[in-house]
Short mmCIF file of C-alpha atoms in Angstrom, two decimals:
data_model
loop_
_atom_site.label_atom_id
_atom_site.label_comp_id
_atom_site.label_asym_id
_atom_site.label_seq_id
_atom_site.Cartn_x
_atom_site.Cartn_y
_atom_site.Cartn_z
CA GLN X 223 17.74 62.06 -78.83
CA VAL X 224 21.50 61.90 -79.30
CA GLN X 225 23.37 60.29 -82.17
CA LEU X 226 27.00 59.23 -81.86
CA VAL X 227 29.24 58.43 -84.83
CA GLU X 228 32.71 56.99 -84.28
CA SER X 229 35.63 57.15 -86.67
CA GLY X 230 39.37 56.58 -86.64
CA GLY X 231 39.54 52.85 -86.11
CA GLY X 232 41.66 50.59 -88.24
CA LEU X 233 44.66 48.31 -88.33
CA VAL X 234 47.83 49.31 -86.54
CA GLN X 235 51.11 47.64 -85.63
CA ALA X 236 51.88 46.86 -82.02
CA GLY X 237 53.42 49.89 -80.39
CA GLY X 238 51.60 52.24 -82.71
CA SER X 239 48.90 54.82 -82.10
CA LEU X 240 45.38 55.65 -83.18
CA ARG X 241 43.01 58.47 -82.37
CA LEU X 242 39.32 57.69 -82.25
CA SER X 243 36.73 60.41 -82.72
CA CYS X 244 33.07 60.47 -81.75
CA ALA X 245 30.90 63.15 -83.30
CA THR X 246 27.61 63.86 -81.55
CA SER X 247 24.34 65.49 -82.51
CA GLY X 248 20.84 65.95 -81.16
CA ARG X 249 21.37 67.69 -77.82
CA THR X 250 23.74 70.17 -76.30
CA PHE X 251 27.02 68.29 -76.23
CA GLY X 252 28.22 69.97 -73.08
CA SER X 253 25.29 68.51 -71.14
CA TYR X 254 26.60 64.96 -71.52
CA GLY X 255 29.26 62.96 -69.84
CA MET X 256 31.11 60.98 -72.49
CA GLY X 257 33.04 57.77 -72.52
CA TRP X 258 34.48 54.86 -74.43
CA PHE X 259 33.91 51.14 -74.06
CA ARG X 260 35.36 48.22 -75.96
CA GLN X 261 34.27 44.68 -76.71
CA ALA X 262 36.41 41.84 -77.97
CA PRO X 263 34.86 38.74 -79.57
CA GLY X 264 33.20 36.55 -76.97
CA LYS X 265 33.77 39.06 -74.18
CA GLU X 266 31.71 41.65 -72.35
CA ARG X 267 31.59 45.29 -73.27
CA ASP X 268 34.06 46.87 -70.85
CA PHE X 269 34.67 50.40 -69.70
CA VAL X 270 37.77 52.09 -71.12
CA ALA X 271 37.66 55.80 -70.31
CA SER X 272 35.28 58.64 -69.53
CA ILE X 273 35.24 62.40 -69.23
CA THR X 274 32.82 64.56 -67.28
CA TRP X 275 30.44 66.98 -68.93
CA SER X 276 32.65 69.84 -67.82
CA GLY X 277 35.79 68.17 -69.11
CA GLY X 278 37.40 68.70 -65.75
CA ASN X 279 37.81 65.07 -64.77
CA THR X 280 38.83 61.95 -66.64
CA TYR X 281 38.74 58.29 -65.67
CA TYR X 282 40.48 55.22 -67.07
CA THR X 283 40.44 51.51 -66.58
CA ASP X 284 43.75 50.31 -65.16
CA SER X 285 44.88 48.51 -68.30
CA VAL X 286 44.97 51.72 -70.37
CA LYS X 287 46.27 54.22 -67.82
CA GLY X 288 49.32 56.00 -69.14
CA ARG X 289 48.60 54.92 -72.71
CA PHE X 290 45.16 56.32 -73.54
CA THR X 291 43.89 59.87 -73.21
CA ILE X 292 40.27 60.96 -73.46
CA SER X 293 39.40 64.54 -74.33
CA ARG X 294 36.50 66.56 -75.65
CA ASP X 295 35.98 69.59 -77.83
CA ASN X 296 32.57 71.02 -77.04
CA ALA X 297 32.78 73.53 -79.88
CA LYS X 298 32.95 70.60 -82.30
CA ASN X 299 30.60 68.33 -80.33
CA THR X 300 33.32 65.69 -80.43
CA VAL X 301 35.04 63.40 -77.97
CA TYR X 302 38.40 61.79 -78.69
CA LEU X 303 40.36 58.80 -77.51
CA GLN X 304 44.08 59.01 -78.17
CA MET X 305 45.56 55.52 -77.94
CA ASN X 306 49.31 55.05 -77.73
CA SER X 307 51.55 52.02 -77.23
CA LEU X 308 48.86 49.74 -78.58
CA GLY X 309 49.12 45.99 -78.16
CA PRO X 310 47.13 43.02 -79.44
CA GLU X 311 45.18 43.00 -76.17
CA ASP X 312 43.63 46.30 -77.26
CA THR X 313 41.99 44.70 -80.29
CA ALA X 314 38.24 45.21 -79.99
CA ILE X 315 35.28 47.13 -81.25
CA TYR X 316 35.33 50.52 -79.55
CA TYR X 317 32.04 52.19 -78.70
CA CYS X 318 31.39 55.81 -77.90
CA ALA X 319 28.92 56.39 -75.08
CA ALA X 320 27.01 59.33 -73.64
CA ARG X 321 25.09 59.96 -70.45
CA LEU X 322 22.86 62.95 -69.78
CA ARG X 323 23.65 64.82 -66.58
CA GLY X 324 26.10 62.28 -65.32
CA THR X 325 29.42 60.55 -65.73
CA VAL X 326 29.81 57.45 -67.86
CA ALA X 327 31.03 54.68 -65.58
CA THR X 328 29.31 51.41 -66.45
CA ALA X 329 27.41 50.11 -69.44
CA SER X 330 24.17 50.38 -67.49
CA SER X 331 24.79 54.09 -66.97
CA VAL X 332 24.89 54.81 -70.70
CA ASN X 333 21.97 56.56 -72.36
CA TYR X 334 23.30 56.52 -75.94
CA TRP X 335 25.73 54.34 -77.88
CA GLY X 336 27.62 54.79 -81.10
CA GLN X 337 27.76 52.07 -83.73
CA GLY X 338 31.30 51.03 -82.87
CA THR X 339 34.58 51.19 -84.73
CA GLN X 340 37.00 48.30 -85.12
CA VAL X 341 40.52 48.59 -83.76
CA THR X 342 42.90 45.79 -84.69
CA VAL X 343 46.46 45.68 -83.38
CA SER X 344 48.83 43.26 -85.08
CA SER X 345 51.74 41.69 -83.23
#
């Protein structure tokens, strides 16, 4: 079993930045592909970014490319999402996700979810 705990969400002005963290426990962190999803009220939970178990490859949805950066620190069992140039369209609950022996790509591929952290961007 894997537990994921997000932190770092909050309220930020448009154009500002936040860094989300996801601390993991339960299994060897390096065995999991990690990712982030987000869900706005009344909308589906959508893919944002992912990083392979090796950390060698990253993937982003088009709307965040050039603004968001996903990274991982296996020594700390933590994955990060650095979010820059935030806009109101980024307002959502952000969920950390993990997949054993694979890459996080879709919600159906996720084995474990965090509880979510709220990100609100004011205009």
